[in-house]
Short mmCIF file of C-alpha atoms in Angstrom, two decimals:
data_model
loop_
_atom_site.label_atom_id
_atom_site.label_comp_id
_atom_site.label_asym_id
_atom_site.label_seq_id
_atom_site.Cartn_x
_atom_site.Cartn_y
_atom_site.Cartn_z
CA MET A 145 -0.26 -0.27 -0.32
CA ALA A 146 0.89 3.43 -1.06
CA THR A 147 1.97 5.60 1.44
CA ALA A 148 0.27 9.12 1.11
CA SER A 149 1.99 12.42 1.25
CA LEU A 150 1.44 15.51 2.86
CA SER A 151 2.75 18.70 1.63
CA ILE A 152 2.78 21.40 4.30
CA THR A 153 4.38 24.96 2.79
CA GLN A 154 4.47 27.93 5.31
CA LEU A 155 4.35 30.91 2.85
CA SER A 156 7.02 33.78 2.33
CA THR A 157 6.75 36.83 3.21
CA THR A 158 7.49 39.95 0.99
CA SER A 159 5.44 42.98 2.82
CA LYS A 160 6.23 43.99 6.47
CA PRO A 161 2.78 44.80 8.94
CA CYS A 162 1.50 47.40 8.81
CA LEU A 163 -1.22 48.99 11.78
CA THR A 164 -2.66 52.01 12.42
CA ARG A 165 -5.27 53.09 15.28
CA ARG A 166 -8.34 52.35 12.70
CA SER A 167 -6.38 50.13 9.80
CA ILE A 168 -4.79 46.58 9.97
CA TYR A 169 -4.35 44.92 6.51
CA PHE A 170 -5.24 41.30 6.35
CA ILE A 171 -4.54 39.04 3.27
CA SER A 172 -6.48 39.25 0.30
CA PRO A 173 -10.02 36.99 -1.06
CA SER A 174 -8.37 35.45 -4.17
CA TYR A 175 -6.05 32.64 -3.10
CA PHE A 176 -9.34 30.72 -2.08
CA ARG A 177 -10.11 30.42 -5.43
CA SER A 178 -7.46 29.47 -6.59
CA PRO A 179 -7.29 26.56 -10.12
CA GLN A 180 -4.74 25.22 -7.64
CA LEU A 181 -7.72 24.34 -4.99
CA LEU A 182 -9.48 22.45 -7.81
CA THR A 183 -8.27 18.96 -5.79
CA SER A 184 -9.91 15.72 -6.18
CA ASN A 185 -10.64 13.39 -2.93
CA GLN A 186 -7.89 11.10 -3.59
CA HIS A 187 -7.67 10.27 0.29
CA SER A 188 -9.40 7.77 2.51
CA PHE A 189 -10.04 9.68 6.34
CA ALA A 190 -7.74 6.78 7.80
CA PHE A 191 -7.22 7.27 12.01
CA SER A 192 -3.94 5.98 11.10
CA LYS A 193 -1.19 6.29 13.29
CA GLN A 194 1.73 4.25 11.45
CA ILE A 195 0.82 6.69 8.24
CA LYS A 196 4.14 8.45 8.52
CA ARG A 197 3.71 11.73 5.62
CA PRO A 198 7.06 14.06 4.71
CA LEU A 199 5.80 17.49 5.51
CA ASN A 200 7.74 19.99 3.19
CA ILE A 201 7.28 23.58 5.12
CA ILE A 202 6.95 27.25 3.93
CA SER A 203 5.96 31.01 5.62
CA ALA A 204 3.12 32.40 4.01
CA ALA A 205 2.37 35.61 5.79
CA ASN A 206 1.32 37.63 2.98
CA LEU A 207 0.27 35.94 0.48
CA PRO A 208 -3.15 36.28 -0.82
CA PHE A 209 -5.47 34.64 1.74
CA ASP A 210 -8.95 34.46 2.07
CA LEU A 211 -11.85 32.28 3.43
CA SER A 212 -14.13 31.31 0.81
CA PRO A 213 -15.60 27.43 0.00
CA PRO A 214 -12.99 25.77 -1.86
CA PRO A 215 -14.51 23.97 -5.22
CA ILE A 216 -14.36 20.48 -3.39
CA ASP A 217 -15.76 19.60 0.20
CA HIS A 218 -14.71 17.08 2.11
CA ASP A 219 -16.35 15.73 5.27
CA LEU A 220 -14.58 14.72 7.64
CA LEU A 221 -17.01 13.02 9.15
CA ASP A 222 -17.29 10.80 6.96
CA THR A 223 -14.50 9.54 8.07
CA ALA A 224 -15.14 10.05 12.24
CA ILE A 225 -17.70 7.67 11.18
CA SER A 226 -15.57 4.93 9.50
CA ALA A 227 -13.41 4.97 12.55
CA GLY A 228 -16.65 3.98 14.85
CA ALA A 229 -17.07 7.84 16.20
CA ILE A 230 -21.15 8.43 16.94
CA VAL A 231 -22.16 11.37 15.40
CA SER A 232 -24.78 13.53 16.41
CA GLU A 233 -28.14 14.39 14.41
CA ASP A 234 -26.45 17.43 13.89
CA GLY A 235 -22.91 16.84 12.24
CA ILE A 236 -20.82 16.98 15.58
CA ALA A 237 -18.17 13.44 16.53
CA LYS A 238 -19.35 13.02 20.31
CA THR A 239 -17.50 10.30 20.68
CA PHE A 240 -14.07 8.29 19.29
CA ASN A 241 -15.33 4.72 22.13
CA ASN A 242 -12.14 6.33 23.64
CA ASP A 243 -13.15 9.25 26.18
CA ASP A 244 -11.26 8.12 28.95
CA GLU A 245 -7.80 6.95 26.85
CA ALA A 246 -8.11 10.85 25.85
CA LEU A 247 -8.66 12.46 28.71
CA ASP A 248 -5.46 10.96 29.94
CA THR A 249 -3.66 11.41 27.06
CA VAL A 250 -4.34 15.45 27.68
CA ASP A 251 -2.13 14.48 30.68
CA LYS A 252 0.38 13.17 29.04
CA GLY A 253 0.17 13.05 24.98
CA THR A 254 -1.93 15.10 22.58
CA VAL A 255 -5.55 14.43 21.34
CA VAL A 256 -6.98 16.27 18.33
CA VAL A 257 -10.51 17.93 18.68
CA ASP A 258 -12.78 18.86 15.95
CA LEU A 259 -14.24 22.19 16.82
CA SER A 260 -15.74 22.84 13.39
CA HIS A 261 -19.04 23.26 15.48
CA PHE A 262 -17.83 26.32 17.25
CA GLY A 263 -18.41 29.89 15.45
CA ARG A 264 -16.12 31.51 13.10
CA ILE A 265 -16.44 35.07 12.51
CA ARG A 266 -14.55 37.61 10.09
CA VAL A 267 -14.26 40.74 10.59
CA SER A 268 -12.98 42.63 7.77
CA GLY A 269 -12.93 46.74 6.40
CA ASP A 270 -10.34 49.34 7.35
CA ASP A 271 -12.19 50.42 10.42
CA ARG A 272 -12.40 46.48 12.27
CA ALA A 273 -9.45 46.73 14.62
CA TYR A 274 -11.17 50.22 15.85
CA PHE A 275 -14.90 48.99 15.66
CA LEU A 276 -13.61 45.92 17.79
CA HIS A 277 -11.21 48.12 20.08
CA ASN A 278 -14.98 49.74 20.86
CA GLN A 279 -16.68 46.36 21.09
CA SER A 280 -15.01 43.82 23.31
CA THR A 281 -12.87 44.96 25.64
CA ALA A 282 -9.29 43.69 24.93
CA ASN A 283 -7.17 46.20 23.84
CA PHE A 284 -6.81 45.76 20.29
CA ASP A 285 -4.87 49.24 19.00
CA SER A 286 -1.69 47.26 20.30
CA LEU A 287 -1.69 44.28 18.08
CA LEU A 288 -0.12 43.48 14.92
CA GLU A 289 -0.36 41.10 11.94
CA GLY A 290 0.14 37.96 13.61
CA GLN A 291 -0.24 38.51 17.52
CA GLY A 292 -3.62 37.43 18.95
CA CYS A 293 -5.73 37.77 22.25
CA ASP A 294 -8.36 36.88 24.00
CA THR A 295 -11.70 39.49 24.75
CA VAL A 296 -14.67 39.44 25.96
CA PHE A 297 -17.73 40.84 24.42
CA VAL A 298 -19.71 41.92 27.42
CA THR A 299 -23.72 43.70 27.60
CA PRO A 300 -23.41 47.90 28.48
CA THR A 301 -23.85 46.54 32.23
CA ALA A 302 -20.63 43.87 32.17
CA ARG A 303 -22.77 40.54 31.58
CA THR A 304 -20.61 38.03 29.88
CA ILE A 305 -21.95 37.48 25.97
CA ASP A 306 -18.98 35.33 25.21
CA ILE A 307 -15.39 34.98 24.98
CA ALA A 308 -14.00 35.44 21.73
CA HIS A 309 -10.68 34.12 20.30
CA ALA A 310 -8.86 37.08 17.57
CA TRP A 311 -5.49 36.74 15.58
CA ILE A 312 -5.17 40.03 13.84
CA MET A 313 -4.47 39.11 9.80
CA LYS A 314 -3.79 40.54 7.09
CA THR A 315 -6.62 42.12 5.40
CA ALA A 316 -8.89 41.22 8.10
CA ILE A 317 -9.58 40.03 11.93
CA THR A 318 -10.64 36.52 12.70
CA LEU A 319 -13.06 35.54 15.80
CA VAL A 320 -13.69 32.00 17.29
CA VAL A 321 -16.50 32.00 19.58
CA SER A 322 -18.48 29.42 21.05
CA PRO A 323 -20.95 27.21 18.77
CA GLU A 324 -24.55 28.77 20.72
CA ILE A 325 -23.60 31.83 20.66
CA SER A 326 -22.01 32.39 17.37
CA ARG A 327 -24.77 33.95 15.13
CA SER A 328 -26.13 35.69 18.22
CA ILE A 329 -22.99 37.27 17.87
CA THR A 330 -22.98 37.84 14.76
CA GLU A 331 -25.93 39.67 14.71
CA MET A 332 -24.46 41.91 17.67
CA LEU A 333 -21.43 43.29 15.59
CA LYS A 334 -23.38 44.40 12.27
CA LYS A 335 -26.40 45.93 14.74
CA TYR A 336 -24.18 48.10 15.69
CA ILE A 337 -22.14 49.12 12.75
CA PHE A 338 -22.70 52.46 11.74
CA PHE A 339 -23.44 54.12 8.57
CA ALA A 340 -19.51 55.73 7.88
CA ASP A 341 -17.75 53.20 9.70
CA LYS A 342 -15.58 50.90 7.61
CA VAL A 343 -16.74 47.17 8.64
CA GLU A 344 -17.66 43.75 7.04
CA VAL A 345 -18.49 41.34 9.08
CA GLU A 346 -19.47 37.99 8.13
CA ASP A 347 -19.71 34.23 9.82
CA ILE A 348 -17.58 31.77 8.27
CA THR A 349 -17.63 28.97 10.01
CA THR A 350 -18.90 26.81 7.74
CA ARG A 351 -16.39 27.36 4.90
CA THR A 352 -13.51 26.55 7.31
CA LYS A 353 -13.04 23.54 9.62
CA PHE A 354 -11.21 24.11 13.69
CA PHE A 355 -9.52 21.67 15.54
CA VAL A 356 -7.46 22.05 18.55
CA LEU A 357 -4.33 20.19 20.58
CA VAL A 358 -4.12 19.85 23.93
CA GLY A 359 -1.67 18.07 25.48
CA PRO A 360 2.17 18.13 26.69
CA ASN A 361 3.52 16.91 23.70
CA SER A 362 1.06 19.36 21.45
CA ASN A 363 4.82 21.35 20.87
CA LYS A 364 6.84 17.61 19.35
CA VAL A 365 3.82 17.02 16.90
CA ILE A 366 3.66 20.80 15.63
CA SER A 367 7.81 21.00 15.93
CA ASN A 368 7.38 16.83 14.08
CA LEU A 369 5.02 18.90 11.19
CA ASN A 370 7.81 21.72 10.07
CA MET A 371 6.15 24.67 12.14
CA SER A 372 8.39 24.57 15.22
CA ASP A 373 8.65 28.48 14.85
CA LEU A 374 5.46 28.72 16.16
CA VAL A 375 6.93 26.15 19.84
CA GLY A 376 7.58 28.97 22.26
CA GLN A 377 5.56 32.07 20.39
CA PRO A 378 3.17 34.00 22.51
CA TYR A 379 -0.35 32.80 23.01
CA GLY A 380 -2.56 33.92 20.08
CA SER A 381 0.30 33.91 17.21
CA HIS A 382 -0.18 32.24 14.32
CA LYS A 383 0.86 31.63 10.59
CA HIS A 384 -0.18 30.78 7.47
CA TYR A 385 0.58 27.73 5.74
CA SER A 386 -0.01 26.05 2.79
CA VAL A 387 -1.11 22.34 2.85
CA ASN A 388 -1.57 20.20 -0.21
CA ARG A 389 -1.92 24.03 -1.58
CA MET A 390 -5.58 24.81 0.42
CA PRO A 391 -4.29 27.97 3.26
CA VAL A 392 -3.79 26.38 6.59
CA THR A 393 -3.72 29.08 10.14
CA VAL A 394 -1.70 27.40 13.54
CA ALA A 395 -2.00 29.71 16.15
CA VAL A 396 -0.53 28.95 19.51
CA GLY A 397 -3.33 28.04 21.93
CA ASN A 398 -6.62 26.02 22.14
CA ILE A 399 -9.04 27.86 24.17
CA LEU A 400 -9.00 26.14 27.16
CA SER A 401 -5.01 27.04 27.38
CA GLU A 402 -2.24 29.05 26.27
CA ASP A 403 -0.58 25.72 25.67
CA GLY A 404 -1.66 23.57 22.67
CA PHE A 405 -2.67 25.51 19.28
CA SER A 406 -5.26 26.04 17.21
CA LEU A 407 -5.60 25.18 13.49
CA MET A 408 -8.37 27.09 11.31
CA MET A 409 -8.66 26.12 7.52
CA ALA A 410 -10.17 25.29 4.65
CA PRO A 411 -13.01 22.05 4.32
CA ALA A 412 -10.79 20.27 1.51
CA ALA A 413 -7.48 20.27 2.88
CA ALA A 414 -8.85 18.90 7.17
CA ASP A 415 -8.76 15.41 6.04
CA SER A 416 -4.73 15.81 4.89
CA VAL A 417 -3.87 17.48 8.61
CA TRP A 418 -6.24 15.42 10.52
CA LYS A 419 -4.29 12.71 8.98
CA ALA A 420 -1.39 14.58 9.10
CA LEU A 421 -1.46 14.99 13.62
CA LEU A 422 -3.02 11.26 13.89
CA SER A 423 0.69 9.95 12.32
CA GLN A 424 2.40 12.48 15.18
CA GLY A 425 0.70 10.67 17.85
CA ALA A 426 -2.53 12.53 18.83
CA ILE A 427 -5.11 10.59 19.57
CA PRO A 428 -8.93 11.64 18.40
CA MET A 429 -11.52 13.23 20.69
CA GLY A 430 -14.93 13.71 20.67
CA SER A 431 -17.21 16.10 22.08
CA ASN A 432 -18.61 14.71 25.51
CA ALA A 433 -15.03 14.15 26.18
CA TRP A 434 -13.85 17.85 25.22
CA GLU A 435 -16.87 19.21 27.81
CA LYS A 436 -15.97 17.27 30.79
CA LEU A 437 -12.31 18.06 29.94
CA ARG A 438 -13.99 21.84 29.74
CA ILE A 439 -15.42 21.54 33.11
CA LEU A 440 -11.96 20.26 34.46
CA LYS A 441 -10.01 22.83 33.58
CA GLY A 442 -12.58 25.39 34.43
CA LYS A 443 -13.29 27.12 31.16
CA PRO A 444 -16.31 29.30 31.24
CA VAL A 445 -18.81 29.42 28.31
CA PRO A 446 -22.18 30.90 27.64
CA GLY A 447 -25.53 29.69 29.23
CA LYS A 448 -24.21 28.52 32.21
CA GLU A 449 -20.67 30.31 33.41
CA LEU A 450 -21.87 33.00 31.00
CA THR A 451 -24.91 34.35 31.69
CA ASN A 452 -27.27 37.84 32.77
CA GLU A 453 -26.40 36.74 36.26
CA TYR A 454 -22.57 37.37 36.39
CA ASN A 455 -20.07 40.48 35.19
CA VAL A 456 -17.05 38.94 32.99
CA LEU A 457 -15.11 40.46 36.62
CA GLU A 458 -16.91 37.73 38.40
CA ALA A 459 -16.12 34.72 35.83
CA GLY A 460 -11.93 35.34 36.40
CA LEU A 461 -11.47 37.27 32.83
CA TRP A 462 -8.82 39.41 33.69
CA ASN A 463 -6.82 38.39 30.59
CA SER A 464 -9.23 39.36 28.59
CA ILE A 465 -9.61 42.96 29.70
CA SER A 466 -7.40 46.05 29.57
CA LEU A 467 -8.33 48.64 32.15
CA ASP A 468 -6.35 51.53 29.92
CA LYS A 469 -7.47 51.51 26.79
CA GLY A 470 -10.61 53.81 27.10
CA CYS A 471 -13.97 53.75 26.17
CA TYR A 472 -15.35 50.15 25.08
CA LYS A 473 -18.94 49.29 26.12
CA GLY A 474 -19.26 47.62 29.45
CA GLN A 475 -15.67 49.69 30.73
CA GLU A 476 -17.66 52.26 32.59
CA THR A 477 -19.11 49.48 35.09
CA ILE A 478 -15.73 47.61 34.98
CA SER A 479 -14.16 50.32 35.68
CA ARG A 480 -16.11 51.47 39.01
CA LEU A 481 -16.41 47.36 40.00
CA ILE A 482 -12.38 48.07 40.18
CA THR A 483 -12.31 50.83 41.65
CA TYR A 484 -14.76 50.27 44.89
CA ASP A 485 -13.89 46.27 44.85
CA GLY A 486 -17.51 44.83 43.75
CA ILE A 487 -16.92 42.08 42.52
CA LYS A 488 -19.20 39.87 44.93
CA GLN A 489 -19.01 36.46 43.70
CA ARG A 490 -16.27 33.81 42.07
CA LEU A 491 -16.16 30.83 40.11
CA TRP A 492 -15.02 28.10 41.34
CA GLY A 493 -14.22 24.23 40.79
CA ILE A 494 -16.11 21.64 43.33
CA HIS A 495 -15.10 18.14 44.35
CA LEU A 496 -18.09 16.67 44.75
CA SER A 497 -19.47 14.07 46.57
CA SER A 498 -22.05 12.42 43.94
CA PRO A 499 -23.48 13.29 40.70
CA VAL A 500 -25.79 16.75 41.27
CA GLU A 501 -27.84 19.15 38.89
CA PRO A 502 -26.58 21.89 37.12
CA GLY A 503 -28.94 24.94 38.72
CA SER A 504 -28.45 23.34 42.43
CA PRO A 505 -28.43 25.66 45.00
CA ILE A 506 -24.93 26.27 47.36
CA THR A 507 -25.18 26.65 51.14
CA VAL A 508 -22.62 26.75 54.26
CA GLU A 509 -24.37 25.97 57.29
CA GLY A 510 -28.04 26.80 55.62
CA LYS A 511 -27.46 29.50 53.76
CA LYS A 512 -27.13 29.93 50.30
CA VAL A 513 -24.41 30.90 49.15
CA GLY A 514 -23.87 30.06 45.53
CA LYS A 515 -24.91 28.44 42.48
CA LEU A 516 -23.94 25.20 41.08
CA THR A 517 -23.58 26.39 37.06
CA SER A 518 -22.14 22.45 35.32
CA TYR A 519 -21.11 19.17 36.11
CA THR A 520 -19.18 15.85 35.11
CA ALA A 521 -17.74 12.61 36.35
CA THR A 522 -14.73 12.53 36.28
CA ARG A 523 -12.22 10.40 34.83
CA LYS A 524 -13.81 6.94 34.65
CA ASN A 525 -16.26 8.11 36.27
CA SER A 526 -14.64 7.56 39.27
CA GLY A 527 -15.28 10.45 41.43
CA HIS A 528 -18.32 14.33 40.47
CA PHE A 529 -16.81 17.25 39.45
CA GLY A 530 -18.28 20.80 39.12
CA LEU A 531 -18.21 24.56 38.72
CA GLY A 532 -20.60 27.38 40.51
CA TYR A 533 -20.28 31.20 41.28
CA ILE A 534 -19.44 31.34 45.81
CA LYS A 535 -20.14 34.70 47.34
CA ARG A 536 -16.61 35.94 48.39
CA SER A 537 -18.03 35.99 52.23
CA GLY A 538 -19.63 32.86 51.82
CA ALA A 539 -16.80 30.34 51.39
CA SER A 540 -13.16 30.16 49.85
CA GLU A 541 -11.11 27.41 49.00
CA GLY A 542 -10.84 24.34 50.72
CA ASP A 543 -14.04 24.85 52.51
CA THR A 544 -16.47 22.47 52.63
CA VAL A 545 -19.93 23.65 51.16
CA THR A 546 -23.69 21.88 50.78
CA VAL A 547 -24.46 21.06 46.81
CA GLY A 548 -27.98 20.75 46.71
CA ASP A 549 -30.01 18.37 49.31
CA ASN A 550 -26.79 17.09 50.96
CA ILE A 551 -23.83 16.74 48.26
CA VAL A 552 -20.94 17.17 49.98
CA GLY A 553 -18.43 19.65 47.74
CA LYS A 554 -14.67 21.35 48.42
CA LEU A 555 -13.74 24.35 46.79
CA THR A 556 -11.04 24.31 45.05
CA LYS A 557 -9.25 26.37 42.10
CA VAL A 558 -9.49 25.51 38.26
CA PRO A 559 -6.92 26.43 35.58
CA TYR A 560 -8.08 28.33 33.36
CA ILE A 561 -9.13 30.94 35.81
CA ALA A 562 -6.32 30.19 37.68
CA HIS A 563 -4.05 31.37 35.66
CA GLN A 564 -5.69 34.74 34.92
CA ARG A 565 -3.72 37.82 35.33
CA GLN A 566 -5.56 40.34 37.21
CA PRO A 567 -3.64 43.61 37.93
CA LYS A 568 -2.74 45.00 40.84
CA GLN A 569 -4.55 47.81 42.66
CA LYS A 570 -3.27 51.14 42.55
CA ALA A 571 -2.47 52.50 45.82
CA LYS A 572 -5.19 54.72 47.79
CA SER A 573 -4.28 58.42 48.60
#
């Protein structure tokens, strides 16, 4: 049997990045319309760790790069099903029947997760940076092409809508957002475009695929695929590559952590990229295990930890917030909360004695101090874990609480919240 070949090329740069307050240059729309994309689907999607593919990578930061649909859409789900995956009606691989193995591998190897159901939004036009600067919490004026950040969309009263992962490209800014809120964020952004604004907002979710790599061996996987120039770069840094003449963007970070990597690509490139990652020892993880990992890591999501009941500081999202960039939606409320120490509750991880339904009250000595927002059984179903908001005066790390009627819980920090860096308070005069 012949060994399939995967050619990964990092496209070379010829011009310098340029950014002003109202202008960040991105990549132009012709690349995905190239006749080079008219490639037939000649590969089967075997999930085999034994297939080795030679890679030859070249850097592409300034070549034309857009996210128009390719002429041929390879169906990754057909491959998943043939490999034994259980796929939901809405096309999400729920499990590869290896959930415990995948969760164990997160600590000692590498997993790859298809998160193509997450939203991707493309914001273009000369005013895109200025626009997002005013609509979310991060300082987009400080970012250059090839960099990235997390930013939070909030209401005028700083209630959290979603955490977005932003990549600053040549002619656009790409946002990765939660799947359940993607459409409403797109509509919200379009609503705030004024007549004179040079901004276009486009949902590109169905025209792209999106994978993440999680685990301590992710650097090795990326290096073996000739993308070692990304290893050690700051969170959000990204580069553009060509896989079999089709564009792929690879970024540092994986939504749950500043470690690992994210990969966005044309659907026609997805089979080659997926097989290349598996060939380097990554194992596939389904969405069921991903949700369990999400809770264990403590990442808040819309509809659970991110609702109108909680503000952005109670969710602990300090890394996504600029405190000195000037006016933006929710800025006044955030400033008051910080100035007057108005953060009344915070998000905790909770080790639980038994299963319990999200929404259950959390009490201490019979007094309600909070609410459980997420629950999961731990690996191999040997324990129980949840996330919940608790009043600052109600309990602290290591304390015992009661969840629901009689479930015992013990409070613990979770990695996603623990790595958030709260700024030092200015000394009062």
